[in-house]
Tab-separated table of N, CA and C in Angstrom:
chain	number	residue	atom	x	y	z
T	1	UNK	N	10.332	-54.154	35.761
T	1	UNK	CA	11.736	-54.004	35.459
T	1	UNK	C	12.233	-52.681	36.021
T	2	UNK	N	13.665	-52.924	36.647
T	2	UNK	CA	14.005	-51.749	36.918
T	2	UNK	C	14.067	-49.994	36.410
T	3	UNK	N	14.009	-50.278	34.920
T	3	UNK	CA	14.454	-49.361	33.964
T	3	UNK	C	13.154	-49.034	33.593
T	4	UNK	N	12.117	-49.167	34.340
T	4	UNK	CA	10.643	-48.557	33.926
T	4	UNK	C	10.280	-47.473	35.245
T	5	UNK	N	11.432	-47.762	36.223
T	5	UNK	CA	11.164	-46.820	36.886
T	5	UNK	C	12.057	-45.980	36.747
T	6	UNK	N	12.767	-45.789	35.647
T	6	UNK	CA	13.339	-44.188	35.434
T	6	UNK	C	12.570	-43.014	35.489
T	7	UNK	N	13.097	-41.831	36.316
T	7	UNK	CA	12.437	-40.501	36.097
T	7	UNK	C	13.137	-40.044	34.972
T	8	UNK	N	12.550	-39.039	34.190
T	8	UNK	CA	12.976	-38.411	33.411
T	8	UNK	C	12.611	-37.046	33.432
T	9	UNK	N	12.720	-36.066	33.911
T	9	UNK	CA	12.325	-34.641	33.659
T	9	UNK	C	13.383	-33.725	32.668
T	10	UNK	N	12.220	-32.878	32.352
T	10	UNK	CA	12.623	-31.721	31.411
T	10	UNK	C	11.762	-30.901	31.284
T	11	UNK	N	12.536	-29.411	31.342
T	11	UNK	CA	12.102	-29.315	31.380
T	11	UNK	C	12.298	-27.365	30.346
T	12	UNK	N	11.416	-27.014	29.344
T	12	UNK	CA	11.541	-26.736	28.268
T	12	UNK	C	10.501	-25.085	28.312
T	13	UNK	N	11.626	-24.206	27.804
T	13	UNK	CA	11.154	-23.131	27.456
T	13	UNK	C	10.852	-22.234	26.961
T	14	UNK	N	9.586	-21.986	25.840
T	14	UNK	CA	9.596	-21.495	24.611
T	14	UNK	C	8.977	-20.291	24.667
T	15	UNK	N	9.682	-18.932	24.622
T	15	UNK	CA	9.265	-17.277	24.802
T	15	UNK	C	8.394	-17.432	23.443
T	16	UNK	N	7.723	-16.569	23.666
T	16	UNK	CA	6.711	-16.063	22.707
T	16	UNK	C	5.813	-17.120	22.239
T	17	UNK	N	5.698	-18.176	22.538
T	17	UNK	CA	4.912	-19.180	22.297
T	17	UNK	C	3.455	-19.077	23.284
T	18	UNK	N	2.093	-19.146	22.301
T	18	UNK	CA	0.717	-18.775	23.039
T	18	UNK	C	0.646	-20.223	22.573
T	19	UNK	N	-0.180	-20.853	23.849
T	19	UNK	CA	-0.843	-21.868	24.150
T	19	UNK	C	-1.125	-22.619	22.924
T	20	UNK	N	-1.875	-21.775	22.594
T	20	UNK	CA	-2.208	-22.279	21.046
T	20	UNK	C	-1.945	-23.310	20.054
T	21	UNK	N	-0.127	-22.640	20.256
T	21	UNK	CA	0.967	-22.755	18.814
T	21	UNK	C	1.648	-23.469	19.932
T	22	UNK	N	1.609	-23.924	21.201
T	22	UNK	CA	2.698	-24.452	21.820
T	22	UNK	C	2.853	-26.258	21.520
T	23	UNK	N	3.986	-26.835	21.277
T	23	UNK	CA	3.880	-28.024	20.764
T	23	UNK	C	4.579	-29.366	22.474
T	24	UNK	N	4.292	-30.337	22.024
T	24	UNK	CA	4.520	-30.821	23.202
T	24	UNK	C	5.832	-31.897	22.916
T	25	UNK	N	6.597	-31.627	23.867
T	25	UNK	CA	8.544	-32.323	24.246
T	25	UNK	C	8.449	-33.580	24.869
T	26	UNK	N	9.338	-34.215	24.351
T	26	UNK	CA	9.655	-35.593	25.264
T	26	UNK	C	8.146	-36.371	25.547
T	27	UNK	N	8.492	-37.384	26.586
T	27	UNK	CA	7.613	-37.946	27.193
T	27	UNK	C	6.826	-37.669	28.258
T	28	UNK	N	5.318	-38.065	28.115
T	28	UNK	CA	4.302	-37.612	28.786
T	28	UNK	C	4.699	-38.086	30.414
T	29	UNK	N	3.765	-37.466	31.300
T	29	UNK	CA	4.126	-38.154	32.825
T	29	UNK	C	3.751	-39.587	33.062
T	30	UNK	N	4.494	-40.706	33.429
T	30	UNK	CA	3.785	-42.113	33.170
T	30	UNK	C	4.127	-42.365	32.120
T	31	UNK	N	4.726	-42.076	31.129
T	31	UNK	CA	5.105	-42.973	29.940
T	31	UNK	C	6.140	-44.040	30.516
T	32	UNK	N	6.214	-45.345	29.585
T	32	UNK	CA	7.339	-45.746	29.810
T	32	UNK	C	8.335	-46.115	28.550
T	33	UNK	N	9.569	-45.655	29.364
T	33	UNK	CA	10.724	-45.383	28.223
T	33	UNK	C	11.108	-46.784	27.592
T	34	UNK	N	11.421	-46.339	26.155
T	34	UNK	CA	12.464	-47.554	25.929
T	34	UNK	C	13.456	-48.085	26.318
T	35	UNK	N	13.968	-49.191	25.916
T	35	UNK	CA	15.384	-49.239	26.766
T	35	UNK	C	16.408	-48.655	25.931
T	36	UNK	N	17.031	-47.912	26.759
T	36	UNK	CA	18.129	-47.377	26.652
T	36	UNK	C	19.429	-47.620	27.116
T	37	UNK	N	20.713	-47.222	26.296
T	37	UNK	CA	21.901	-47.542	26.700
T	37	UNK	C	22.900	-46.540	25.991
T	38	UNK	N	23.750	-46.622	26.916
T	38	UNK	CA	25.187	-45.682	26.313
T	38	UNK	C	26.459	-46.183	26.906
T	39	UNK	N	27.620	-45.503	26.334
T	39	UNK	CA	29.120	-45.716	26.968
T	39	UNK	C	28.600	-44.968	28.490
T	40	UNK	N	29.814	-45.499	28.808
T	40	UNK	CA	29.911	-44.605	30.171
T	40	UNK	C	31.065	-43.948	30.348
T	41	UNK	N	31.447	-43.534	31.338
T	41	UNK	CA	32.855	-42.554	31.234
T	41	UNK	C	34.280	-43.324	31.104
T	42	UNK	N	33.689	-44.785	31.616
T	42	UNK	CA	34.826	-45.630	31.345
T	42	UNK	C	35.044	-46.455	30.190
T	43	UNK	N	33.929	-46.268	29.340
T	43	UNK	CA	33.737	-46.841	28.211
T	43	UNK	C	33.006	-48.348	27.826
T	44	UNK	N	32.479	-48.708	28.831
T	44	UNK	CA	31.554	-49.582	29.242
T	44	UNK	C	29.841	-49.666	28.752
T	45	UNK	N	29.426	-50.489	28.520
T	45	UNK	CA	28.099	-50.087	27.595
T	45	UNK	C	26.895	-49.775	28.507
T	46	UNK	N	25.927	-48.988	29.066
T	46	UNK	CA	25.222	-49.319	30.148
T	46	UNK	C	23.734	-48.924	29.932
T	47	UNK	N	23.063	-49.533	30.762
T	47	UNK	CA	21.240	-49.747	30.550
T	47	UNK	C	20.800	-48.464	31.585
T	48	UNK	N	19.406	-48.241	31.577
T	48	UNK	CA	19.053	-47.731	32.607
T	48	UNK	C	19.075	-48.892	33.829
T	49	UNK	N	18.754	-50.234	33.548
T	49	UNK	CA	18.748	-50.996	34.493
T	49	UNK	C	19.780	-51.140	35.501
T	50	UNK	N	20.953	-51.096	34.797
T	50	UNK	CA	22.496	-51.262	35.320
T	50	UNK	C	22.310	-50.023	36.152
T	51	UNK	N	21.924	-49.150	35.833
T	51	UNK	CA	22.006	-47.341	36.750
T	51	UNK	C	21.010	-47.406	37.930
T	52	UNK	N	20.080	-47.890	37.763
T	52	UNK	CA	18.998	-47.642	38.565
T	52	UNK	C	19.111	-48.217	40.338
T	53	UNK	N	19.019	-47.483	41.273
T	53	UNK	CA	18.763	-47.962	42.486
T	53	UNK	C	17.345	-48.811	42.956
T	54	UNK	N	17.130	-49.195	44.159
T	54	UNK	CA	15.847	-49.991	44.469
T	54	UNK	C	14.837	-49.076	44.429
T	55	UNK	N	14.210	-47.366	44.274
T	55	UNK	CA	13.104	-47.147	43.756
T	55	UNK	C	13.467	-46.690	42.184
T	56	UNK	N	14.548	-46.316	41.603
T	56	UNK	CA	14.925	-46.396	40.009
T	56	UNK	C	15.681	-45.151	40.373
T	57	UNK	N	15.568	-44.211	38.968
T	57	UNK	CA	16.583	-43.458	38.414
T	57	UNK	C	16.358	-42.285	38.749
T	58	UNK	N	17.052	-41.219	38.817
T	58	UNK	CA	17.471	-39.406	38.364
T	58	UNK	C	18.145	-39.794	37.405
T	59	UNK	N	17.548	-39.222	36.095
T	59	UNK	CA	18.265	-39.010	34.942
T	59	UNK	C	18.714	-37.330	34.805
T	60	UNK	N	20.120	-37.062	34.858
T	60	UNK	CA	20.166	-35.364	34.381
T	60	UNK	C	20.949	-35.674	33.097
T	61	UNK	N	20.133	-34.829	31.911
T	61	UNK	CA	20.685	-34.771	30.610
T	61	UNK	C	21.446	-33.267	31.073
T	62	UNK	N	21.923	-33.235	29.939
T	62	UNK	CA	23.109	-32.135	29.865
T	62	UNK	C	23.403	-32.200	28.678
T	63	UNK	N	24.143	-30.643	28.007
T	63	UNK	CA	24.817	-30.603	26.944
T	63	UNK	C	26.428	-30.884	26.885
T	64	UNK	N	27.054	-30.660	27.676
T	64	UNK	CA	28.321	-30.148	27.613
T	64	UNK	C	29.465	-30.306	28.835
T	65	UNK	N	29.321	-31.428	29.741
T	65	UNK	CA	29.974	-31.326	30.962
T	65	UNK	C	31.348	-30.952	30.851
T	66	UNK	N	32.236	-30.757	29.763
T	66	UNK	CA	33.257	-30.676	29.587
T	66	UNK	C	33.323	-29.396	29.259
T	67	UNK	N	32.966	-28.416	28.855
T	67	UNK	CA	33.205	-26.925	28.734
T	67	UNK	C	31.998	-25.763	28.581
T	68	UNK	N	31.198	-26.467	29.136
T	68	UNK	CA	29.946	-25.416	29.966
T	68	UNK	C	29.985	-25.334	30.942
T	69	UNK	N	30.003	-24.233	31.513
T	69	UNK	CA	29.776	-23.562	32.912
T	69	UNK	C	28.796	-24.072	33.695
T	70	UNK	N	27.716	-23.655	33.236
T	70	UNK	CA	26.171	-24.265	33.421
T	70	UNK	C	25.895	-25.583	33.393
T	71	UNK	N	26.321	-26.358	33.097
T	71	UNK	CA	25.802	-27.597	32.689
T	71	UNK	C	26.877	-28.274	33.813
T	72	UNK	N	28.232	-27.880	33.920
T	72	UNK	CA	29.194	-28.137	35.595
T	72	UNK	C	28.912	-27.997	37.020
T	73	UNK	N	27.998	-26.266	36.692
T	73	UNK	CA	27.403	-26.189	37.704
T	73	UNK	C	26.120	-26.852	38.514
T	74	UNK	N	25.528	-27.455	37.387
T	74	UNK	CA	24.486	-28.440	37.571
T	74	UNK	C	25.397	-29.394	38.280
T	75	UNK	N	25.608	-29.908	37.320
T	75	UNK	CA	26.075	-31.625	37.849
T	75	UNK	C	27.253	-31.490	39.395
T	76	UNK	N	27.502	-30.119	39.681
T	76	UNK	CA	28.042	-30.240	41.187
T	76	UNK	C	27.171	-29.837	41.845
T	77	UNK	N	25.931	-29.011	41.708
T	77	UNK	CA	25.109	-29.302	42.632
T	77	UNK	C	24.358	-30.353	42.986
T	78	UNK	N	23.665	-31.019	41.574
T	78	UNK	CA	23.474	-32.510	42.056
T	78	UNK	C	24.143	-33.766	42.734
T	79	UNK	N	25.524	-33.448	42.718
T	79	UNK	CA	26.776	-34.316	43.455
T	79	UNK	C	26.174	-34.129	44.392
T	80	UNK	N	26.412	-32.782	44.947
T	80	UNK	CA	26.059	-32.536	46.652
T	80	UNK	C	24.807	-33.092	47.624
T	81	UNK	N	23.545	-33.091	46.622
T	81	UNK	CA	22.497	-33.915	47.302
T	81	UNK	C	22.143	-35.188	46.716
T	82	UNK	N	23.461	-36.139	46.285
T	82	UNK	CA	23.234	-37.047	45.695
T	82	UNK	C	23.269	-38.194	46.995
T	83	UNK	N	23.917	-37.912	48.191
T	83	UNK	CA	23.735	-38.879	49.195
T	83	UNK	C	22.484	-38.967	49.656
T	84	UNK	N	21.447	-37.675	49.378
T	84	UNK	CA	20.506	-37.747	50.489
T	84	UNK	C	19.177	-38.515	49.197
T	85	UNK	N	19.752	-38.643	48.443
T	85	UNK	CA	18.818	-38.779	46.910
T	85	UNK	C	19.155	-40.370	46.916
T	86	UNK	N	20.287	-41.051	47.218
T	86	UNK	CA	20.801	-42.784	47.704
T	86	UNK	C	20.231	-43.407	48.787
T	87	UNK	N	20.381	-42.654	49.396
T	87	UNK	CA	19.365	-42.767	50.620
T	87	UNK	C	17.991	-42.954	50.889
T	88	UNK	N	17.400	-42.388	49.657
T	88	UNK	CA	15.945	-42.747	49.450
T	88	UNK	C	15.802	-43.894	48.552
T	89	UNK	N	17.018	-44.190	47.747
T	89	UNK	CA	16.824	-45.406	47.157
T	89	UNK	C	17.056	-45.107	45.660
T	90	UNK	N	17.146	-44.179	45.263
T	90	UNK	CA	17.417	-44.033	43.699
T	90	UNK	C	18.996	-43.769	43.473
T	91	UNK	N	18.985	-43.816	42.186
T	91	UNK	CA	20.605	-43.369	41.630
T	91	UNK	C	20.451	-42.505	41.329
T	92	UNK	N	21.812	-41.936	41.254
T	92	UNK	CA	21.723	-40.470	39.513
T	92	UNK	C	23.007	-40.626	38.709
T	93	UNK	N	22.288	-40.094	37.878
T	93	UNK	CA	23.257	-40.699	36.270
T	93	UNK	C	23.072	-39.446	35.444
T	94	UNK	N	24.269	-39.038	34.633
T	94	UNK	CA	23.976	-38.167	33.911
T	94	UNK	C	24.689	-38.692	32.205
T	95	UNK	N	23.681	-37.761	31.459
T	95	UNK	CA	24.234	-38.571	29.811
T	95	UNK	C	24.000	-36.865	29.457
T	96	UNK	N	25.422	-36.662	28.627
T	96	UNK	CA	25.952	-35.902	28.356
T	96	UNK	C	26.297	-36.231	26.714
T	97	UNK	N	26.463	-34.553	25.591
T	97	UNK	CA	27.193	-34.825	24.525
T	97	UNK	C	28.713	-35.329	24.503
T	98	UNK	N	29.509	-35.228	25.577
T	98	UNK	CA	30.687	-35.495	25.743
T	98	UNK	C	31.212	-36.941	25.353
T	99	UNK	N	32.535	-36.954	24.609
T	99	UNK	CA	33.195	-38.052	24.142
T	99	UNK	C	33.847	-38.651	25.658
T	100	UNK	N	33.892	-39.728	25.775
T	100	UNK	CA	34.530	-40.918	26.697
T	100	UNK	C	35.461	-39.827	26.982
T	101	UNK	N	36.320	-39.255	26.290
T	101	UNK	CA	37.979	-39.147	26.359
T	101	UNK	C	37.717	-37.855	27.520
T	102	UNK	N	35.881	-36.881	27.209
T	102	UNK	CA	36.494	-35.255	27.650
T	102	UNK	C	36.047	-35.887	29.090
């Protein structure tokens, strides 16, 4: 299924944390995700399947596309190499805290 070839990276950074005491985020490399779905910006319900190109997904999470700096500046740099990223055959999709409306 298409939606098993989603990538998912993250990627997570905890100061003062020794090996030790360090705990482990998200999903392992090779896991495969559940299915998932959300609105979209148009308000439409959507799968990873629906997103995914012929080798699958770029997933970029984000907090805030609507009034973070950082999280804008992401998602326009990923715009920019998003042709050469289609081109190899995947999509990119981003899921954000943002309401339909921002």
């Amino acid at each position: 299924m298409a939606w098993r070839k989603a990538i998912v990276a993250a990627v997570f950074v905890v100061a003062g944390m020794s090996s030790a005491h360090a705990q482990e985020f998200g999903p392992n490399v090779g896991d495969v995700l559940p299915p998932i779905s959300a609105m979209d910006q148009a308000g439409a319900q959507r799968d990873l399947a629906s997103l995914s190109g012929e080798n699958g997904l770029v997933l970029l999470v984000t907090r805030a596309a609507d009034w973070c700096p950082y999280c804008q500046q992401q998602m326009i740099e990923i715009e920019g190499i998003r042709p050469q990223i289609e081109r190899r055959g995947w999509r990119v999709a981003t899921v954000s805290t943002d309401t339909v409306d921002e």
